[in-house]
Coordinates of C-alpha atoms (C1' of nucleotides) in Angstrom, one line a residue:
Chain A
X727 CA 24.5 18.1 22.6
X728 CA 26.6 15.3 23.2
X729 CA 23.7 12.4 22.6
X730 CA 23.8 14.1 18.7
X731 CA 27.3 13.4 18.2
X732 CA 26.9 9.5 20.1
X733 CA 23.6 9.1 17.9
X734 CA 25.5 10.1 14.8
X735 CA 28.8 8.3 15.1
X736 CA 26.7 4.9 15.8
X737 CA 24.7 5.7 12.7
X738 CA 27.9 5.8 10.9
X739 CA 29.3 2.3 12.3
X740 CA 25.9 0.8 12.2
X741 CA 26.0 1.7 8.4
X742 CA 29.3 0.6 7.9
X743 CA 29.1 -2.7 10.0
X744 CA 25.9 -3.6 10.9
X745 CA 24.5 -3.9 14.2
X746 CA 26.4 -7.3 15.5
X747 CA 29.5 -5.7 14.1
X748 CA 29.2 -1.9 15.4
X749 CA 30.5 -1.7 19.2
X750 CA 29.8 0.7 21.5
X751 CA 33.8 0.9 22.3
X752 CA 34.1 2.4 18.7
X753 CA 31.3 4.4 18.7
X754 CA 32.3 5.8 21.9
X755 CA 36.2 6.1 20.5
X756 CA 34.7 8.2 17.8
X757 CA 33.3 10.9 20.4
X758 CA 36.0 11.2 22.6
X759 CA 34.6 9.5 26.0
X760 CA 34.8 5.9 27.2
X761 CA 31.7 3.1 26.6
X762 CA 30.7 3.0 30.0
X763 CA 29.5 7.2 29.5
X764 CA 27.1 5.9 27.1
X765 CA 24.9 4.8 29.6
X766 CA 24.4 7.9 31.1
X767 CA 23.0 8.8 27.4
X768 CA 20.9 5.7 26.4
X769 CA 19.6 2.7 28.4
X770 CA 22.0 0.5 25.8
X771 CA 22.9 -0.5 22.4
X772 CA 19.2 -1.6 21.5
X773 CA 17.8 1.6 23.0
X774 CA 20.6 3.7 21.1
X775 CA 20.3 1.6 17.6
X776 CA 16.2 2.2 17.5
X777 CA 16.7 5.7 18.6
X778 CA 18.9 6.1 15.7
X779 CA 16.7 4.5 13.8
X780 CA 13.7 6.7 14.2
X781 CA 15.9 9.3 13.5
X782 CA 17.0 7.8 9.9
X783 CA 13.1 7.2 9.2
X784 CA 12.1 10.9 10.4
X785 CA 14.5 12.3 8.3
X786 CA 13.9 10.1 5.0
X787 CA 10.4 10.6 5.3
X788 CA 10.6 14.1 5.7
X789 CA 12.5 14.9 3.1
X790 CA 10.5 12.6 0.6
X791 CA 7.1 14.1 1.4
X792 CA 8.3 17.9 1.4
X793 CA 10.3 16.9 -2.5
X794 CA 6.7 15.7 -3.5
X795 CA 5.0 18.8 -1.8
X796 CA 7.1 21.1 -3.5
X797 CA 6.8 19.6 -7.3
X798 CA 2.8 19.8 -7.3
X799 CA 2.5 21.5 -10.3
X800 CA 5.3 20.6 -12.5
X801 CA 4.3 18.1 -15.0
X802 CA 5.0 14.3 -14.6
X803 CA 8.6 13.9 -16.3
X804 CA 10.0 16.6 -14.3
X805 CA 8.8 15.6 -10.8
X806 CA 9.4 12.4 -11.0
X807 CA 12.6 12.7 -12.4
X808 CA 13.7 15.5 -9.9
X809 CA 12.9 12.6 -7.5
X810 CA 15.1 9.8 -9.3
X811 CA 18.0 12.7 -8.2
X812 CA 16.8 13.5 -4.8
X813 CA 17.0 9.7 -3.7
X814 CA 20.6 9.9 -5.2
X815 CA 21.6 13.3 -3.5
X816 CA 19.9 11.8 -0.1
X817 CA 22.6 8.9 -0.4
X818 CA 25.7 10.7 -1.2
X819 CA 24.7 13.6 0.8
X820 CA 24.2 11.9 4.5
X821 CA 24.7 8.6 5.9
X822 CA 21.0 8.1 6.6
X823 CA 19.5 6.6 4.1
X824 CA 22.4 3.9 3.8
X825 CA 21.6 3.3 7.1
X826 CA 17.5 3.0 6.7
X827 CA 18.7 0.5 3.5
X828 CA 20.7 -1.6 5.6
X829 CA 18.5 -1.9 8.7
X830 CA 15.0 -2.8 6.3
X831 CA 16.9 -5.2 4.1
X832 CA 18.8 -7.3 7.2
X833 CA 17.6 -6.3 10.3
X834 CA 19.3 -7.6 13.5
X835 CA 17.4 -11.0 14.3
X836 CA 15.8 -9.8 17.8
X837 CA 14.7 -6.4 16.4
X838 CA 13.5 -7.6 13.2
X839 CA 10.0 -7.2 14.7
X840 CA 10.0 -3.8 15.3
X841 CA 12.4 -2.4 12.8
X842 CA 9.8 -3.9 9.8
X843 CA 7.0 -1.9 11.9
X844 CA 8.7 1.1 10.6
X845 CA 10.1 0.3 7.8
X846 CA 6.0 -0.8 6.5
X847 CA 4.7 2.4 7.8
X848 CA 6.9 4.4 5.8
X849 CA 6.6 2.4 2.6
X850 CA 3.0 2.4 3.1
X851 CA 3.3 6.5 3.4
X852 CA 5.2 6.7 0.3
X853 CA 3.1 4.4 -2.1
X854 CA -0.4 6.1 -1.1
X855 CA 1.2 9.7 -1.9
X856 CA 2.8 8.7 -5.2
X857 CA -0.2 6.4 -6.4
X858 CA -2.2 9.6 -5.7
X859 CA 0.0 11.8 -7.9
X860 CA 0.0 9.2 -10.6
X861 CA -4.3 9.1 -10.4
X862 CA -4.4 12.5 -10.8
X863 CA -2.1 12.7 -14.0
X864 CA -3.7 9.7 -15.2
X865 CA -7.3 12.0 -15.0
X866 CA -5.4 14.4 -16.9
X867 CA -4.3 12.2 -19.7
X868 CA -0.5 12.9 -19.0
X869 CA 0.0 9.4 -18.4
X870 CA -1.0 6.4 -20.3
X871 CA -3.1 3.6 -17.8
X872 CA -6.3 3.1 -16.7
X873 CA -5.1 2.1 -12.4
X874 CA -2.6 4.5 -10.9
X875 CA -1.0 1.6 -9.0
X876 CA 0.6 0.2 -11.9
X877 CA 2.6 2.7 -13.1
X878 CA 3.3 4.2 -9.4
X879 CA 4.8 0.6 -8.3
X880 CA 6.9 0.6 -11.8
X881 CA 8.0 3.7 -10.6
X882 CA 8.8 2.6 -7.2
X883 CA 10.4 -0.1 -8.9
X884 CA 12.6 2.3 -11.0
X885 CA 13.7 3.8 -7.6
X886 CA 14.8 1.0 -6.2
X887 CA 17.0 -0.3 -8.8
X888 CA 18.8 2.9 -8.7
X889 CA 19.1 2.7 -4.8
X890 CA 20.3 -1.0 -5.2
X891 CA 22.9 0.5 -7.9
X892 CA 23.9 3.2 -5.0
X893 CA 24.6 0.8 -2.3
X894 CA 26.1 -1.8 -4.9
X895 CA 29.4 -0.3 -6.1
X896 CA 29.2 4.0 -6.2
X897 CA 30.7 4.5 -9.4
X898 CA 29.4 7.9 -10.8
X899 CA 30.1 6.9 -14.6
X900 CA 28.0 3.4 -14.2
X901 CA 25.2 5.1 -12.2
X902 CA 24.5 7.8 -14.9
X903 CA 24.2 5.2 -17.4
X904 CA 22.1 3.2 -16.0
X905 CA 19.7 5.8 -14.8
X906 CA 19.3 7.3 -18.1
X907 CA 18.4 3.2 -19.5
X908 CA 16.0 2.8 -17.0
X909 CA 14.5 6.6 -16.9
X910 CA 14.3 6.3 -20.8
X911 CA 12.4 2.9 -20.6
X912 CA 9.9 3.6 -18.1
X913 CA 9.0 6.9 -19.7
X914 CA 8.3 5.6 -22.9
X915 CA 6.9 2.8 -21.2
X916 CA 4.3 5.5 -19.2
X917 CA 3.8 7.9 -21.4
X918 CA 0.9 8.5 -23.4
Chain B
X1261 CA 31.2 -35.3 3.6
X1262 CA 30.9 -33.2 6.8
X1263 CA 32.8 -30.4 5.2
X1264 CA 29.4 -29.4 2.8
X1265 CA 27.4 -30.2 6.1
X1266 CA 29.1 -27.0 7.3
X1267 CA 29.3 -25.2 4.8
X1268 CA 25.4 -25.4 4.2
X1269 CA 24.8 -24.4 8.0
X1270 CA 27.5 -21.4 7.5
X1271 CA 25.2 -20.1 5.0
X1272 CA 22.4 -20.3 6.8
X1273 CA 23.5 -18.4 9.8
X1274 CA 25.6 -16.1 7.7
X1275 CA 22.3 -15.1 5.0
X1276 CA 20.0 -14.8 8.8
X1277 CA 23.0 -12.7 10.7
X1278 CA 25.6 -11.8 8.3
X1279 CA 29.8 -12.4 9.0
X1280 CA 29.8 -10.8 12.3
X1281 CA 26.5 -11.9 13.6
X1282 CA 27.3 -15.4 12.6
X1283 CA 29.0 -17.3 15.5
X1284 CA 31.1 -21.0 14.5
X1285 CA 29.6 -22.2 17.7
X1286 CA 26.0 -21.7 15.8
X1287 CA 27.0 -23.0 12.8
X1288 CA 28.7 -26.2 14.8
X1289 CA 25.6 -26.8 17.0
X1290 CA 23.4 -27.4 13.2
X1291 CA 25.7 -29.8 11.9
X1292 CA 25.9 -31.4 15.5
X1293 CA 29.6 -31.2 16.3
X1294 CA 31.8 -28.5 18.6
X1295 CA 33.1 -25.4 17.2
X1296 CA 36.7 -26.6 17.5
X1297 CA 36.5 -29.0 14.9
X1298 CA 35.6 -26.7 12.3
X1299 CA 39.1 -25.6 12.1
X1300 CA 40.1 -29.4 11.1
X1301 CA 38.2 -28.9 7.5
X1302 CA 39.1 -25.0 7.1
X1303 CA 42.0 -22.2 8.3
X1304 CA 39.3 -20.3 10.3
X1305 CA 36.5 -17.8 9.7
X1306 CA 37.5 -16.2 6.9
X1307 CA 38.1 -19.5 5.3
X1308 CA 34.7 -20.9 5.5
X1309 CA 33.3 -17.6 4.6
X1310 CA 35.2 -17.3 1.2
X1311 CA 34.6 -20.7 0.3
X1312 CA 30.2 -20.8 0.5
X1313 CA 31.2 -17.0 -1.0
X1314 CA 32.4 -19.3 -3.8
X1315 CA 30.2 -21.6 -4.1
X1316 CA 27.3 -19.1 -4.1
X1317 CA 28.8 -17.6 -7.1
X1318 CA 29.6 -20.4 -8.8
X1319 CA 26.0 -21.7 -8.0
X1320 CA 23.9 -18.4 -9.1
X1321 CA 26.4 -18.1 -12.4
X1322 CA 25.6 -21.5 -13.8
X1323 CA 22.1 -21.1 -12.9
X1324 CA 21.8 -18.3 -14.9
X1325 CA 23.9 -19.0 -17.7
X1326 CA 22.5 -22.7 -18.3
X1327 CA 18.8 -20.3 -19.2
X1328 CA 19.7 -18.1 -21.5
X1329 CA 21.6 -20.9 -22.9
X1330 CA 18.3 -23.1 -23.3
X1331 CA 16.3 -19.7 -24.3
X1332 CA 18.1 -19.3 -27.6
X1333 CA 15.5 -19.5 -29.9
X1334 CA 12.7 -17.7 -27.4
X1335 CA 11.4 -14.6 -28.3
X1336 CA 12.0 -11.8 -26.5
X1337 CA 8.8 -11.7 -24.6
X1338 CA 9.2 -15.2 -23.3
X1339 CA 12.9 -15.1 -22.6
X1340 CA 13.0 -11.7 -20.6
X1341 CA 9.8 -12.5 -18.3
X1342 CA 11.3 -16.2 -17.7
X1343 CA 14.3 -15.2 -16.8
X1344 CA 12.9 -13.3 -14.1
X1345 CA 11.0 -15.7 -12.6
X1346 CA 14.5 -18.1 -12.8
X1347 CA 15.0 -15.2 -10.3
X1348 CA 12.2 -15.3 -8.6
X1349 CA 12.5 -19.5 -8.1
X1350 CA 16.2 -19.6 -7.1
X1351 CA 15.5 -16.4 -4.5
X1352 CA 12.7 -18.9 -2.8
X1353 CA 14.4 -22.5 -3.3
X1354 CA 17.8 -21.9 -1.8
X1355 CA 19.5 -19.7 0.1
X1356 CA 22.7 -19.1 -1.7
X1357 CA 21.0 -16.0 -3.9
X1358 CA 19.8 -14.3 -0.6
X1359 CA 23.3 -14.8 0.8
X1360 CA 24.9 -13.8 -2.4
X1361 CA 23.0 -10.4 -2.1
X1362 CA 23.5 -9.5 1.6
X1363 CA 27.2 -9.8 0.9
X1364 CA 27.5 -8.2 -2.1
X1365 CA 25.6 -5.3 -0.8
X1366 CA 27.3 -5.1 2.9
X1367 CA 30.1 -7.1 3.1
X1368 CA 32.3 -7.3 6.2
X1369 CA 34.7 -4.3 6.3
X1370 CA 38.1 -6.6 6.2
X1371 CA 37.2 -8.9 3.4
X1372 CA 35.6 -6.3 0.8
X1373 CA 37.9 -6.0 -1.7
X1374 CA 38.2 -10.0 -1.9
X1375 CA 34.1 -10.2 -2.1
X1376 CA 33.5 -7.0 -4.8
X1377 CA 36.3 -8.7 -6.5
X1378 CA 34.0 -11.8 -7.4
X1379 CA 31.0 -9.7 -7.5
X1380 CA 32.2 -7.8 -10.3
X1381 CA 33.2 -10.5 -12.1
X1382 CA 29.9 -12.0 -12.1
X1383 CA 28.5 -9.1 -13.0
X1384 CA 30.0 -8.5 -15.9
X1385 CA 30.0 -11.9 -17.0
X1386 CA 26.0 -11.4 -16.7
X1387 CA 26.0 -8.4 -18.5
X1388 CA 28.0 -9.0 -21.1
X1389 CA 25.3 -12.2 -22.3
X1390 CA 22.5 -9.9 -21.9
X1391 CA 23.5 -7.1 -23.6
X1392 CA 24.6 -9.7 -26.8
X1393 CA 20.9 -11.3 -26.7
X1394 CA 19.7 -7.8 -27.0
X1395 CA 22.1 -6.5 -30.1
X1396 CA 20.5 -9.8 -31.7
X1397 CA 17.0 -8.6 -31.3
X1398 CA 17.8 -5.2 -32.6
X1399 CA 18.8 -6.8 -35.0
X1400 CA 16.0 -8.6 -36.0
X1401 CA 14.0 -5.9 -34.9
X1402 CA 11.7 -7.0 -32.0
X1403 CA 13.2 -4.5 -29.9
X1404 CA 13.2 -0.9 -30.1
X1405 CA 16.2 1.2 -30.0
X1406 CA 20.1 1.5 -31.1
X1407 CA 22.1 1.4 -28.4
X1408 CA 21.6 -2.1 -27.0
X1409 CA 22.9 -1.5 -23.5
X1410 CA 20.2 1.0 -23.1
X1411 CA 17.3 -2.1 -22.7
X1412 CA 19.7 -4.3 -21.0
X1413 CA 20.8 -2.1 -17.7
X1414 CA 16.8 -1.3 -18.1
X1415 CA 16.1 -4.5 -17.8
X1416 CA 18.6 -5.4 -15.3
X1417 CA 17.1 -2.9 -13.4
X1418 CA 13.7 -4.5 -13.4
X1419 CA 15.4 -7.8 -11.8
X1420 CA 17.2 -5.6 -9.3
X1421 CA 13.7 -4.0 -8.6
X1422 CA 12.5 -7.6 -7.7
X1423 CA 14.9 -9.1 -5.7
X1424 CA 15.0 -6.0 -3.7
X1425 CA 11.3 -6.9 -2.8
X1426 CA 11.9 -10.3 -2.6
X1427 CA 14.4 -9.2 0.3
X1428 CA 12.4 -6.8 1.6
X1429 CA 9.4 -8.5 2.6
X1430 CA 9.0 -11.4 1.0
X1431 CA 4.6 -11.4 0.5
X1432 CA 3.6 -12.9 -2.3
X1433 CA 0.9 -10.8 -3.3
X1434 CA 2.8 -7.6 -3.1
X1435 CA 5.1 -9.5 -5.5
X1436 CA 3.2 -10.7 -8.2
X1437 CA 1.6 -7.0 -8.1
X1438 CA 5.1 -5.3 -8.7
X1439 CA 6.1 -7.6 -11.1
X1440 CA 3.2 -7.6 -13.7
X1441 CA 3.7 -3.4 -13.0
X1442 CA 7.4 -3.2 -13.5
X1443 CA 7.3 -5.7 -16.4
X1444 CA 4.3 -4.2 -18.6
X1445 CA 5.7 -1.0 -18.3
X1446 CA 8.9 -2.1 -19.1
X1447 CA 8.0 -3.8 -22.5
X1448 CA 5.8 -1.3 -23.7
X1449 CA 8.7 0.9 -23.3
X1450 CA 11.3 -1.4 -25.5
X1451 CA 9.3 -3.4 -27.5
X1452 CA 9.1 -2.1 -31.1
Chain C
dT174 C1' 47.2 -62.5 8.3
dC175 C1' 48.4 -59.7 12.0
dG176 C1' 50.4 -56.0 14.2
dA177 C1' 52.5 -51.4 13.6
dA178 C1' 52.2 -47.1 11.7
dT179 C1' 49.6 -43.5 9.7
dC180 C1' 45.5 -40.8 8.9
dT181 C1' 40.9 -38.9 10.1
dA182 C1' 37.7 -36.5 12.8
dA183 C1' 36.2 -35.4 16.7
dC184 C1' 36.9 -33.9 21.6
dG185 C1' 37.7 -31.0 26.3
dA186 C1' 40.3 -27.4 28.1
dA187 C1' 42.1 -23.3 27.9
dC188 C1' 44.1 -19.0 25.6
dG189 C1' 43.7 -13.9 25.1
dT190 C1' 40.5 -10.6 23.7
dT191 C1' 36.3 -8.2 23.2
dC192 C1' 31.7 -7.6 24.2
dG193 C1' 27.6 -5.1 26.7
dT194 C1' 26.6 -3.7 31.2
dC195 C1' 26.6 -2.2 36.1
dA196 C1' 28.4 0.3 40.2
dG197 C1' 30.8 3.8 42.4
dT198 C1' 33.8 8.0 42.1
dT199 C1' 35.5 12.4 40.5
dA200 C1' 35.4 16.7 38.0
dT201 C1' 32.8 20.8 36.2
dC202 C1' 29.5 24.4 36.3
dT203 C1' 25.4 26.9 37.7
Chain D
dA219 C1' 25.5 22.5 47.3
dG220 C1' 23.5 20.0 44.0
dA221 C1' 23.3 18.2 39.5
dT222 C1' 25.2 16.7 35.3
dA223 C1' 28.4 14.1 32.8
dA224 C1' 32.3 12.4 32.4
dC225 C1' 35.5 9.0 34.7
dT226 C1' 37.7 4.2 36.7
dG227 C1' 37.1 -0.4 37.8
dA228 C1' 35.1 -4.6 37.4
dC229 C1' 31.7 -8.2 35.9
dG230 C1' 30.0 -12.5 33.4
dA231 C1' 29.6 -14.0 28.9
dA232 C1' 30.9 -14.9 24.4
dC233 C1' 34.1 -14.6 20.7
dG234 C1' 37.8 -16.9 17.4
dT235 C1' 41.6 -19.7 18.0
dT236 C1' 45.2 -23.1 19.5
dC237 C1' 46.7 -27.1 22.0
dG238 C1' 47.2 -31.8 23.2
dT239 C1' 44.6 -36.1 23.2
dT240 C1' 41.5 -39.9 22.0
dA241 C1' 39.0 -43.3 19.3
dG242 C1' 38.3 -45.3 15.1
dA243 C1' 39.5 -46.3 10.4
dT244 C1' 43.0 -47.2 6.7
dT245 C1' 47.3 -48.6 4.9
dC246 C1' 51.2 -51.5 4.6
dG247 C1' 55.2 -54.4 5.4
dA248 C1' 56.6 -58.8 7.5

DNA sequence: TCGAATCTAACGAACGTTCGTCAGTTATCT
DNA sequence: AGATAACTGACGAACGTTCGTTAGATTCGA
């Protein structure tokens, strides 16, 4: 299917160069066929970038929720943990994520609208399943707190610091270090 | 000086639409004069970028290295938690932090070895004062643990964690919330 | 002190290039 | 024969950049 391989090479110069800077030429360069065949694919570049887009937020979200559905009965520093390295094995693995990262942090001016649409819905998806997990271990006594949402947003918080460390600069060396700080801390920090 | 007139307006329009989105006709039409006489206070493009990339730096480095300078004698508590509302104030007061970040994160394709060049550097620089403030604690022992690099990338973490929400949608509420989570969880896992 | 020379900062016009987009044509395959 | 998907050709608009020029200020020697 020849709108894969379009939607895929402008998910890789999108991630690279951001919307204003990706070109259709390029994109099209990196297929094999001229611009202009584009069209015959998507209605333009906007229709093109929020295809990819949904594609990027389908995938991420998909592979977040089955991680989580998978882990239900492994006990707190193991799942969440195990999802510390999924996040990292999404980012080196496929260009995807990068690309979700880059689009909710600075999204191009006259999409901004609907790109933070998305990006909400899936943040909101993520925080009501993980607060849930963290209720239920709290019942438990696993974890020490009395409202799930504090340590699920620490969590969250722990997460993103690793993903800001990702897209920063990918050294392997400074990464494991720093995961292991900030994994060690929070635990201790949860833990009852 | 009409030079820092344009400079200003360049970082405006290159923190809203990054290098490439960034047009000199924009950045001309704020400080009211034509694109073409841009080039009579710098080289070009590239030029004007690198020197607000400068300035930024120089900006967010003194900024942060004049408070832990006045925080000496603070305790740990104090110090930490100001420190990251410093953050928290220069993200909201002036642009050059949010700038700083979208470049450091995604900068353009043909000047990113000049920009991770200065980011490093600041980095470092950063981490090198915090990680000394925290052998002193050991020290003294208000914190725990050995290895003093293990609370400081921890807690560099926790700042990463914020200013990734305060670029990703900046509502104040959602902040504060994430904040007092991240931080209480973070002290309870260091302090001693 | 006065005019000449130099400097400053802006200008309009145009350069070559690339952009996204539209229309019409040709080739390929059921 | 009809449909699909590529193609060629062309479009206006915008990009960064260079050129030559103008108007106003500053400097300086006679």
């Amino acid at each position: 299917m020849k709108s894969t391989e379009i939607k895929e090479a402008a998910l890789k110069f999108f991630t690279i160069h951001g919307y204003e800077g990706a070109s259709l030429s390029q994109i099209a360069d990196e297929v094999g066929i001229k611009k202009q065949s584009i069209y015959g694919h998507f209605k333009g570049k906007d229709d093109l970038f929020l295809q990819v887009l949904r594609d990027a937020k389908d995938t991420e979200l998909s592979s977040k929720l089955t991680y989580f559905q998978s882990t239900l009965d492994e006990a707190p520093e193991q799942s969440l943990y195990g999802y510390l390295q999924l996040v990292i094995d999404l980012f080196q693995k496929n260009e995807h994520l990068k690309f979700w990262l880059r689009m909710s942090f600075f999204p191009p001016a006259h999409l901004a609208e609907a790109i933070t649409e998305e990006v909400v819905d899936l943040e909101d998806q993520m925080q009501v399943v993980i607060e849930k997990r963290f209720s239920e271990w709290i019942e438990k006594g696993l974890i020490h707190n009395s409202d799930p949402s504090i340590p699920a947003l620490a969590f969250i918080g722990v997460v993103d610091s690793i993903l800001l460390e990702l897209v920063y600069v990918n050294d392997e060396k400074r990464l494991c270090k720093k995961l292991e700080a900030s994994w060690s801390i929070f635990w201790r920090g949860i833990s009852s």
